[in-house]
Amino acid sequence: MGKQITEMLKGTLEGIVLAILSVRAAYGYEITAWLREQGFSDIAEGTIYALLVRIEKRGLVDVEKIPSEKGPPRKVYSLNAQGQEYLDEFWRTWSFLSQRLEQLHEGGK
């Protein structure tokens, strides 16, 4: 499953992170830790930080710097209205794809 799940995650990780941020604001390490708790153990922290930079540049999230006791301020990300629209489209696309894949899995019914 290793290489295949890595390839599949490339296309869905952005939606997964936006879905996490739709529940609550979080910083990069929290997102990575949550994903690892959910079984995505191979996800590198750097992958999440690079993704957060991309979605910030695209205007899908709002960012607030919060002082940290352990170093520089943390960037806390929250989903904004544009991000919510993008996430809604992601779920519609996901639903379409998963239904078609399930049909193929069941023999093309």
CSV table of C-alpha atoms in Angstrom, one decimal:
chain,number,residue,atom,x,y,z
A,1,MET,CA,0.0,0.0,0.0
A,2,GLY,CA,2.9,2.4,0.7
A,3,LYS,CA,3.7,3.8,-2.8
A,4,GLN,CA,0.2,3.7,-4.0
A,5,ILE,CA,-1.2,5.6,-1.0
A,6,THR,CA,1.5,8.2,-1.4
A,7,GLU,CA,0.5,8.8,-5.0
A,8,MET,CA,-3.2,9.0,-4.1
A,9,LEU,CA,-2.5,11.4,-1.2
A,10,LYS,CA,-0.8,13.9,-3.6
A,11,GLY,CA,-4.2,14.6,-5.1
A,12,THR,CA,-6.2,14.7,-1.9
A,13,LEU,CA,-4.0,16.0,0.9
A,14,GLU,CA,-5.0,19.6,0.2
A,15,GLY,CA,-8.7,18.7,0.7
A,16,ILE,CA,-7.9,16.7,3.8
A,17,VAL,CA,-6.0,19.6,5.4
A,18,LEU,CA,-8.8,22.1,4.4
A,19,ALA,CA,-11.3,19.7,6.0
A,20,ILE,CA,-9.3,19.6,9.2
A,21,LEU,CA,-9.2,23.4,9.2
A,22,SER,CA,-13.0,23.5,8.6
A,23,VAL,CA,-13.4,22.0,12.1
A,24,ARG,CA,-11.0,24.2,13.9
A,25,ALA,CA,-8.0,26.5,13.4
A,26,ALA,CA,-4.6,24.7,13.8
A,27,TYR,CA,-0.9,25.2,13.2
A,28,GLY,CA,1.3,22.9,11.1
A,29,TYR,CA,2.5,20.6,13.8
A,30,GLU,CA,-1.0,20.0,15.1
A,31,ILE,CA,-2.2,19.1,11.6
A,32,THR,CA,0.7,16.7,11.1
A,33,ALA,CA,0.2,15.1,14.5
A,34,TRP,CA,-3.6,14.6,13.9
A,35,LEU,CA,-2.9,13.1,10.5
A,36,ARG,CA,-0.4,10.6,12.0
A,37,GLU,CA,-2.9,9.7,14.7
A,38,GLN,CA,-5.4,8.9,11.9
A,39,GLY,CA,-3.0,6.5,10.3
A,40,PHE,CA,-1.2,8.8,7.8
A,41,SER,CA,2.1,7.9,9.5
A,42,ASP,CA,4.3,8.5,6.4
A,43,ILE,CA,3.4,12.2,6.0
A,44,ALA,CA,6.4,14.4,6.5
A,45,GLU,CA,6.0,17.6,8.5
A,46,GLY,CA,7.7,19.5,5.7
A,47,THR,CA,5.0,18.3,3.3
A,48,ILE,CA,2.3,19.9,5.5
A,49,TYR,CA,4.2,23.1,5.9
A,50,ALA,CA,4.7,23.4,2.1
A,51,LEU,CA,1.0,22.7,1.5
A,52,LEU,CA,0.0,25.4,4.1
A,53,VAL,CA,2.2,27.9,2.3
A,54,ARG,CA,0.5,27.1,-1.0
A,55,ILE,CA,-3.1,27.3,0.3
A,56,GLU,CA,-2.2,30.6,2.1
A,57,LYS,CA,-0.8,32.1,-1.2
A,58,ARG,CA,-4.0,31.0,-2.9
A,59,GLY,CA,-6.1,32.8,-0.3
A,60,LEU,CA,-7.9,29.7,1.0
A,61,VAL,CA,-7.0,30.3,4.6
A,62,ASP,CA,-6.5,33.1,7.1
A,63,VAL,CA,-3.4,33.2,9.2
A,64,GLU,CA,-2.8,34.5,12.6
A,65,LYS,CA,0.5,34.6,14.4
A,66,ILE,CA,0.2,33.4,18.0
A,67,PRO,CA,3.0,33.8,20.5
A,68,SER,CA,4.6,30.5,21.5
A,69,GLU,CA,6.4,29.6,24.8
A,70,LYS,CA,8.8,27.4,22.9
A,71,GLY,CA,10.2,29.7,20.2
A,72,PRO,CA,9.0,32.0,17.4
A,73,PRO,CA,5.3,32.8,17.0
A,74,ARG,CA,3.1,30.0,15.5
A,75,LYS,CA,1.2,30.5,12.4
A,76,VAL,CA,-2.4,29.4,13.1
A,77,TYR,CA,-4.4,28.6,10.0
A,78,SER,CA,-8.2,28.8,9.7
A,79,LEU,CA,-10.5,28.2,6.8
A,80,ASN,CA,-12.0,31.4,5.2
A,81,ALA,CA,-15.0,31.8,2.9
A,82,GLN,CA,-12.9,31.1,-0.3
A,83,GLY,CA,-11.4,28.1,1.3
A,84,GLN,CA,-14.9,26.8,2.3
A,85,GLU,CA,-16.0,27.2,-1.3
A,86,TYR,CA,-12.9,25.2,-2.5
A,87,LEU,CA,-13.6,22.6,0.1
A,88,ASP,CA,-17.2,22.2,-0.9
A,89,GLU,CA,-16.0,21.7,-4.5
A,90,PHE,CA,-13.4,19.1,-3.3
A,91,TRP,CA,-16.2,17.1,-1.5
A,92,ARG,CA,-18.4,17.2,-4.6
A,93,THR,CA,-15.5,15.9,-6.8
A,94,TRP,CA,-14.6,13.3,-4.2
A,95,SER,CA,-18.2,12.1,-4.0
A,96,PHE,CA,-18.3,11.8,-7.8
A,97,LEU,CA,-15.0,9.9,-8.0
A,98,SER,CA,-15.7,7.6,-5.1
A,99,GLN,CA,-19.1,6.6,-6.6
A,100,ARG,CA,-17.5,5.8,-9.9
A,101,LEU,CA,-14.7,3.9,-8.4
A,102,GLU,CA,-17.2,1.9,-6.2
A,103,GLN,CA,-19.1,1.1,-9.4
A,104,LEU,CA,-15.9,-0.2,-11.1
A,105,HIS,CA,-15.0,-2.2,-8.0
A,106,GLU,CA,-18.5,-3.8,-8.1
A,107,GLY,CA,-18.0,-4.8,-11.7
A,108,GLY,CA,-19.3,-1.8,-13.6
A,109,LYS,CA,-22.9,-1.9,-12.3
